[in-house]
PDB file of C-alpha atoms in Angstrom:
ATOM      1  CA  MET A   1     150.671  33.987  25.182  1.00 50.00           C
ATOM      2  CA  LYS A   2     150.057  30.498  24.648  1.00 50.00           C
ATOM      3  CA  ARG A   3     148.269  30.094  27.496  1.00 51.00           C
ATOM      4  CA  LYS A   4     145.738  32.822  26.540  1.00 53.00           C
ATOM      5  CA  ASN A   5     145.581  31.889  23.337  1.00 56.00           C
ATOM      6  CA  LYS A   6     144.622  27.809  25.025  1.00 56.00           C
ATOM      7  CA  LYS A   7     141.713  30.023  27.143  1.00 58.00           C
ATOM      8  CA  GLU A   8     140.347  31.855  24.012  1.00 61.00           C
ATOM      9  CA  GLY A   9     139.634  28.047  21.859  1.00 60.00           C
ATOM     10  CA  ARG A  10     138.569  26.637  24.640  1.00 65.00           C
ATOM     11  CA  LEU A  11     136.299  29.410  25.054  1.00 62.00           C
ATOM     12  CA  PHE A  12     135.702  29.907  21.446  1.00 60.00           C
ATOM     13  CA  LEU A  13     135.077  25.586  21.140  1.00 61.00           C
ATOM     14  CA  GLY A  14     132.286  26.098  23.768  1.00 65.00           C
ATOM     15  CA  ILE A  15     130.360  29.110  22.812  1.00 68.00           C
ATOM     16  CA  LEU A  16     130.458  27.252  19.773  1.00 58.00           C
ATOM     17  CA  VAL A  17     129.202  23.780  21.048  1.00 59.00           C
ATOM     18  CA  ALA A  18     126.320  25.971  22.469  1.00 60.00           C
ATOM     19  CA  VAL A  19     125.336  27.398  19.761  1.00 55.00           C
ATOM     20  CA  ILE A  20     125.246  24.833  17.470  1.00 58.00           C
ATOM     21  CA  THR A  21     123.129  22.524  20.229  1.00 57.00           C
ATOM     22  CA  LEU A  22     120.877  25.582  20.888  1.00 53.00           C
ATOM     23  CA  GLY A  23     120.178  25.695  16.901  1.00 54.00           C
ATOM     24  CA  VAL A  24     119.484  22.236  16.637  1.00 48.00           C
ATOM     25  CA  GLY A  25     117.152  21.964  19.452  1.00 50.00           C
ATOM     26  CA  TYR A  26     115.221  24.497  17.976  1.00 43.00           C
ATOM     27  CA  ALA A  27     115.720  24.066  14.141  1.00 45.00           C
ATOM     28  CA  ALA A  28     114.043  19.974  15.942  1.00 45.00           C
ATOM     29  CA  ILE A  29     111.290  21.807  18.098  1.00 42.00           C
ATOM     30  CA  SER A  30     109.898  23.875  15.347  1.00 43.00           C
ATOM     31  CA  GLY A  31     110.935  21.088  12.534  1.00 42.00           C
ATOM     32  CA  VAL A  32     108.201  18.850  14.725  1.00 39.00           C
ATOM     33  CA  ASN A  33     104.250  19.460  12.987  1.00 38.00           C
ATOM     34  CA  LEU A  34     101.311  18.856  15.144  1.00 31.00           C
ATOM     35  CA  LEU A  35      99.166  16.889  13.737  1.00 31.00           C
ATOM     36  CA  ILE A  36      95.487  15.341  15.259  1.00 31.00           C
ATOM     37  CA  ASN A  37      94.063  12.814  13.219  1.00 34.00           C
ATOM     38  CA  GLY A  38      92.607   9.434  13.122  1.00 34.00           C
ATOM     39  CA  SER A  39      89.676   6.750  13.735  1.00 32.00           C
ATOM     40  CA  ALA A  40      88.591   4.893  15.823  1.00 32.00           C
ATOM     41  CA  THR A  41      86.480   1.860  14.753  1.00 32.00           C
ATOM     42  CA  ALA A  42      84.338  -0.174  17.217  1.00 33.00           C
ATOM     43  CA  LYS A  43      84.285  -3.828  16.332  1.00 36.00           C
ATOM     44  CA  ALA A  44      83.805  -6.947  17.653  1.00 37.00           C
ATOM     45  CA  SER A  45      87.241  -8.767  18.338  1.00 38.00           C
ATOM     46  CA  GLY A  46      88.464 -11.460  16.562  1.00 34.00           C
ATOM     47  CA  GLN A  47      87.101 -13.742  20.355  1.00 41.00           C
ATOM     48  CA  GLN A  48      83.508 -14.932  19.629  1.00 57.00           C
ATOM     49  CA  GLU A  49      83.150 -14.612  22.441  1.00 67.00           C
ATOM     50  CA  ASP A  50      83.651 -10.297  22.567  1.00 78.00           C
ATOM     51  CA  PHE A  51      80.601 -10.458  20.284  1.00 87.00           C
ATOM     52  CA  LYS A  52      77.094 -12.052  21.323  1.00 90.00           C
ATOM     53  CA  VAL A  53      74.022 -11.958  19.506  1.00 92.00           C
ATOM     54  CA  HIS A  54      71.895 -14.352  19.123  1.00 94.00           C
ATOM     55  CA  PHE A  55      67.849 -15.895  19.527  1.00 96.00           C
ATOM     56  CA  ASP A  56      66.800 -14.720  22.870  1.00 96.00           C
ATOM     57  CA  ASP A  57      65.674 -17.909  26.066  1.00 96.00           C
ATOM     58  CA  LEU A  58      61.864 -18.282  25.926  1.00 97.00           C
ATOM     59  CA  THR A  59      59.236 -17.918  29.137  1.00 96.00           C
ATOM     60  CA  SER A  60      56.874 -19.042  30.030  1.00 95.00           C
ATOM     61  CA  SER A  61      54.991 -15.994  30.190  1.00 94.00           C
ATOM     62  CA  GLY A  62      55.451 -14.413  26.951  1.00 93.00           C
ATOM     63  CA  ASN A  63      53.281 -14.387  24.351  1.00 93.00           C
ATOM     64  CA  TYR A  64      54.716 -15.722  20.520  1.00 96.00           C
ATOM     65  CA  MET A  65      52.494 -16.386  18.196  1.00 95.00           C
ATOM     66  CA  THR A  66      49.353 -15.149  17.305  1.00 92.00           C
ATOM     67  CA  TYR A  67      46.715 -16.642  14.786  1.00 90.00           C
ATOM     68  CA  THR A  68      45.008 -14.479  12.669  1.00 86.00           C
ATOM     69  CA  GLU A  69      41.367 -16.574  10.068  1.00 79.00           C
ATOM     70  CA  GLU A  70      39.400 -15.747   7.713  1.00 70.00           C
ATOM     71  CA  ALA A  71      36.640 -16.566   9.147  1.00 67.00           C
ATOM     72  CA  ALA A  72      37.375 -14.850  12.031  1.00 66.00           C
ATOM     73  CA  VAL A  73      36.000 -17.726  15.025  1.00 69.00           C
ATOM     74  CA  ASP A  74      39.516 -19.241  16.446  1.00 74.00           C
ATOM     75  CA  SER A  75      42.693 -18.475  18.134  1.00 81.00           C
ATOM     76  CA  PHE A  76      45.976 -19.717  19.314  1.00 89.00           C
ATOM     77  CA  THR A  77      46.385 -21.784  23.198  1.00 91.00           C
ATOM     78  CA  GLN A  78      50.168 -21.249  23.368  1.00 94.00           C
ATOM     79  CA  THR A  79      51.712 -23.798  26.311  1.00 95.00           C
ATOM     80  CA  PHE A  80      55.809 -23.884  26.584  1.00 96.00           C
ATOM     81  CA  ASP A  81      57.472 -26.223  27.355  1.00 96.00           C
ATOM     82  CA  THR A  82      60.776 -25.079  27.192  1.00 97.00           C
ATOM     83  CA  ALA A  83      62.810 -22.520  27.591  1.00 97.00           C
ATOM     84  CA  LYS A  84      64.161 -23.540  23.386  1.00 97.00           C
ATOM     85  CA  HIS A  85      60.507 -25.054  22.242  1.00 98.00           C
ATOM     86  CA  VAL A  86      57.102 -23.773  22.939  1.00 97.00           C
ATOM     87  CA  THR A  87      53.777 -24.584  21.102  1.00 97.00           C
ATOM     88  CA  ALA A  88      50.107 -23.239  20.403  1.00 95.00           C
ATOM     89  CA  THR A  89      47.028 -25.070  19.308  1.00 93.00           C
ATOM     90  CA  THR A  90      43.268 -23.258  18.271  1.00 88.00           C
ATOM     91  CA  GLY A  91      40.429 -24.371  19.806  1.00 79.00           C
ATOM     92  CA  GLU A  92      37.488 -25.037  17.633  1.00 76.00           C
ATOM     93  CA  THR A  93      39.870 -26.054  14.690  1.00 77.00           C
ATOM     94  CA  ASN A  94      42.645 -28.288  16.198  1.00 83.00           C
ATOM     95  CA  LYS A  95      44.820 -26.126  13.822  1.00 88.00           C
ATOM     96  CA  THR A  96      49.171 -26.354  15.455  1.00 93.00           C
ATOM     97  CA  ALA A  97      52.506 -24.710  15.172  1.00 95.00           C
ATOM     98  CA  SER A  98      55.012 -24.323  17.145  1.00 97.00           C
ATOM     99  CA  ILE A  99      59.014 -21.931  17.532  1.00 97.00           C
ATOM    100  CA  THR A 100      62.006 -24.513  18.369  1.00 97.00           C
ATOM    101  CA  ILE A 101      65.275 -22.877  18.481  1.00 97.00           C
ATOM    102  CA  ALA A 102      67.997 -24.193  17.770  1.00 96.00           C
ATOM    103  CA  ASN A 103      71.212 -25.343  20.371  1.00 95.00           C
ATOM    104  CA  ASP A 104      73.404 -22.026  18.741  1.00 93.00           C
ATOM    105  CA  GLN A 105      70.372 -20.146  19.228  1.00 95.00           C
ATOM    106  CA  MET A 106      71.067 -18.556  15.175  1.00 95.00           C
ATOM    107  CA  SER A 107      68.124 -19.728  13.704  1.00 96.00           C
ATOM    108  CA  ALA A 108      64.556 -21.725  14.980  1.00 97.00           C
ATOM    109  CA  ASP A 109      62.490 -23.209  13.256  1.00 97.00           C
ATOM    110  CA  VAL A 110      58.428 -21.889  12.877  1.00 97.00           C
ATOM    111  CA  ALA A 111      55.612 -25.517  11.417  1.00 96.00           C
ATOM    112  CA  VAL A 112      52.910 -24.647  11.549  1.00 95.00           C
ATOM    113  CA  SER A 113      50.506 -27.206  10.905  1.00 92.00           C
ATOM    114  CA  ASN A 114      46.008 -27.518   9.502  1.00 88.00           C
ATOM    115  CA  LEU A 115      45.651 -24.313   7.812  1.00 85.00           C
ATOM    116  CA  THR A 116      42.846 -24.550   5.003  1.00 81.00           C
ATOM    117  CA  THR A 117      41.846 -21.656   3.839  1.00 85.00           C
ATOM    118  CA  ILE A 118      43.824 -18.815   1.934  1.00 89.00           C
ATOM    119  CA  GLY A 119      44.804 -15.651   4.162  1.00 89.00           C
ATOM    120  CA  ASP A 120      45.057 -17.102   7.218  1.00 89.00           C
ATOM    121  CA  THR A 121      48.438 -16.855   8.696  1.00 92.00           C
ATOM    122  CA  VAL A 122      50.409 -17.478  12.006  1.00 94.00           C
ATOM    123  CA  THR A 123      52.297 -14.265  13.531  1.00 96.00           C
ATOM    124  CA  PHE A 124      55.413 -15.804  15.073  1.00 97.00           C
ATOM    125  CA  THR A 125      58.269 -13.283  17.029  1.00 97.00           C
ATOM    126  CA  ILE A 126      61.030 -14.803  18.195  1.00 97.00           C
ATOM    127  CA  PRO A 127      63.810 -12.467  20.235  1.00 97.00           C
ATOM    128  CA  VAL A 128      67.113 -11.889  19.982  1.00 95.00           C
ATOM    129  CA  ILE A 129      69.109  -9.858  22.660  1.00 94.00           C
ATOM    130  CA  ASN A 130      72.146  -8.394  22.572  1.00 92.00           C
ATOM    131  CA  GLU A 131      74.759  -9.311  24.617  1.00 91.00           C
ATOM    132  CA  SER A 132      78.357  -8.066  23.708  1.00 87.00           C
ATOM    133  CA  ASP A 133      79.822  -5.497  25.980  1.00 81.00           C
ATOM    134  CA  GLY A 134      80.429  -2.199  24.108  1.00 84.00           C
ATOM    135  CA  ILE A 135      79.694  -3.564  20.578  1.00 88.00           C
ATOM    136  CA  LYS A 136      76.276  -2.248  19.174  1.00 91.00           C
ATOM    137  CA  ALA A 137      75.213  -5.021  16.589  1.00 92.00           C
ATOM    138  CA  ASN A 138      72.808  -4.744  13.307  1.00 93.00           C
ATOM    139  CA  ILE A 139      70.756  -7.408  12.282  1.00 93.00           C
ATOM    140  CA  THR A 140      69.074  -9.266   9.986  1.00 94.00           C
ATOM    141  CA  ALA A 141      66.932 -12.656   9.409  1.00 95.00           C
ATOM    142  CA  ALA A 142      66.292 -15.038   6.525  1.00 95.00           C
ATOM    143  CA  VAL A 143      63.823 -17.430   5.966  1.00 95.00           C
ATOM    144  CA  THR A 144      63.374 -20.806   4.001  1.00 95.00           C
ATOM    145  CA  ASN A 145      60.442 -21.569   2.613  1.00 94.00           C
ATOM    146  CA  ASN A 146      60.496 -25.191   0.501  1.00 90.00           C
ATOM    147  CA  ASN A 147      56.643 -24.747   0.376  1.00 91.00           C
ATOM    148  CA  ASP A 148      56.002 -21.950  -1.713  1.00 92.00           C
ATOM    149  CA  GLU A 149      53.350 -22.654  -3.174  1.00 92.00           C
ATOM    150  CA  TYR A 150      51.400 -23.347  -0.874  1.00 93.00           C
ATOM    151  CA  PHE A 151      53.121 -19.927   1.821  1.00 95.00           C
ATOM    152  CA  ASN A 152      54.418 -16.549   1.769  1.00 96.00           C
ATOM    153  CA  VAL A 153      56.663 -16.150   4.665  1.00 96.00           C
ATOM    154  CA  THR A 154      58.795 -13.509   5.418  1.00 97.00           C
ATOM    155  CA  ALA A 155      60.745 -12.749   8.994  1.00 96.00           C
ATOM    156  CA  THR A 156      61.451  -8.866   9.619  1.00 96.00           C
ATOM    157  CA  PRO A 157      63.519  -7.693  12.625  1.00 95.00           C
ATOM    158  CA  THR A 158      61.465  -5.121  14.444  1.00 94.00           C
ATOM    159  CA  THR A 159      64.974  -3.034  15.075  1.00 90.00           C
ATOM    160  CA  ALA A 160      67.550  -2.326  12.451  1.00 90.00           C
ATOM    161  CA  THR A 161      70.226  -1.621  14.900  1.00 91.00           C
ATOM    162  CA  LEU A 162      70.770  -3.219  17.969  1.00 88.00           C
ATOM    163  CA  LEU A 163      72.532  -1.410  21.109  1.00 85.00           C
ATOM    164  CA  ASN A 164      75.887  -2.130  22.459  1.00 75.00           C
ATOM    165  CA  ASP A 165      74.797  -1.507  26.031  1.00 73.00           C
ATOM    166  CA  GLY A 166      75.128  -5.670  27.064  1.00 70.00           C
ATOM    167  CA  GLY A 167      71.473  -6.582  27.256  1.00 85.00           C
ATOM    168  CA  ALA A 168      69.273  -4.784  24.793  1.00 91.00           C
ATOM    169  CA  THR A 169      66.731  -7.524  22.394  1.00 93.00           C
ATOM    170  CA  THR A 170      64.737  -6.848  19.740  1.00 94.00           C
ATOM    171  CA  ASN A 171      62.573  -8.875  17.800  1.00 96.00           C
ATOM    172  CA  VAL A 172      61.893 -11.159  14.567  1.00 96.00           C
ATOM    173  CA  THR A 173      58.634 -11.323  13.422  1.00 97.00           C
ATOM    174  CA  VAL A 174      57.670 -13.789  11.337  1.00 97.00           C
ATOM    175  CA  THR A 175      54.793 -14.152   9.134  1.00 97.00           C
ATOM    176  CA  VAL A 176      53.361 -17.594   7.444  1.00 96.00           C
ATOM    177  CA  SER A 177      50.617 -17.262   5.405  1.00 94.00           C
ATOM    178  CA  VAL A 178      48.280 -20.036   3.365  1.00 92.00           C
ATOM    179  CA  VAL A 179      48.156 -18.457  -0.781  1.00 93.00           C
ATOM    180  CA  LYS A 180      46.812 -21.731  -2.408  1.00 91.00           C
ATOM    181  CA  VAL A 181      45.277 -25.228  -0.528  1.00 85.00           C
ATOM    182  CA  PRO A 182      45.291 -28.795  -1.777  1.00 80.00           C
ATOM    183  CA  LYS A 183      41.926 -30.253  -3.244  1.00 73.00           C
ATOM    184  CA  VAL A 184      42.464 -33.247  -0.268  1.00 71.00           C
ATOM    185  CA  ASN A 185      45.507 -32.036   2.391  1.00 73.00           C
ATOM    186  CA  ASP A 186      45.271 -29.491   5.381  1.00 76.00           C
ATOM    187  CA  VAL A 187      48.259 -27.113   4.872  1.00 80.00           C
ATOM    188  CA  ASN A 188      51.634 -27.927   6.747  1.00 89.00           C
ATOM    189  CA  GLY A 189      54.661 -26.540   6.345  1.00 93.00           C
ATOM    190  CA  THR A 190      57.953 -26.240   8.153  1.00 95.00           C
ATOM    191  CA  PHE A 191      60.375 -22.588   7.659  1.00 96.00           C
ATOM    192  CA  THR A 192      63.858 -22.439   8.932  1.00 97.00           C
ATOM    193  CA  VAL A 193      65.118 -18.899   9.996  1.00 97.00           C
ATOM    194  CA  THR A 194      68.471 -17.569  10.020  1.00 96.00           C
ATOM    195  CA  LEU A 195      69.234 -14.749  11.999  1.00 95.00           C
ATOM    196  CA  THR A 196      72.829 -13.221  10.997  1.00 94.00           C
ATOM    197  CA  ALA A 197      73.740 -10.145  13.667  1.00 93.00           C
ATOM    198  CA  GLU A 198      77.089  -7.671  12.157  1.00 92.00           C
ATOM    199  CA  PRO A 199      79.138  -5.284  14.254  1.00 91.00           C
ATOM    200  CA  THR A 200      79.204  -1.602  14.724  1.00 86.00           C
ATOM    201  CA  GLU A 201      79.578   1.508  15.182  1.00 79.00           C
TER     202      GLU A 201
END
């Protein structure tokens, strides 16, 4: 009789353990909430080499400076010096302009000289490249004008956002216009254009 009770007790205990295990398993499975949410942000890492947006090299075939004269009698002839320096001169009136890109390629100096008439304008086109792999970039440009008595200067990117294909390009257009001329000397000016690029989705 005792042996039968032991067998029944073990059987009952086994069934009880199995029921508890199944119950706990069912509770665990039925208690799982499936959440599908979240966000992904494409941005540059903390490493500078991952985000490369800067003024591009100048080339001998590029057309970077245009001169518009109120009297409409002269124009620029451009001379390529290096990948970071280009100059231009007029054929008749000895006006000059130049672009000098800084070594870090995040700023550039543009210069004009011998301008003589209100309304005379030099337009500079400075190339920008996004060499980042998989990172888009928002582009802005600022210009320092320390001679605003005589010049109006603006800097505007052609494209506000550069794509992330590892070689997308745009330009920053810098316009320098004469707003006043001195009584004795011709008008000369040098202006610094600073490029700012921010990673974006």
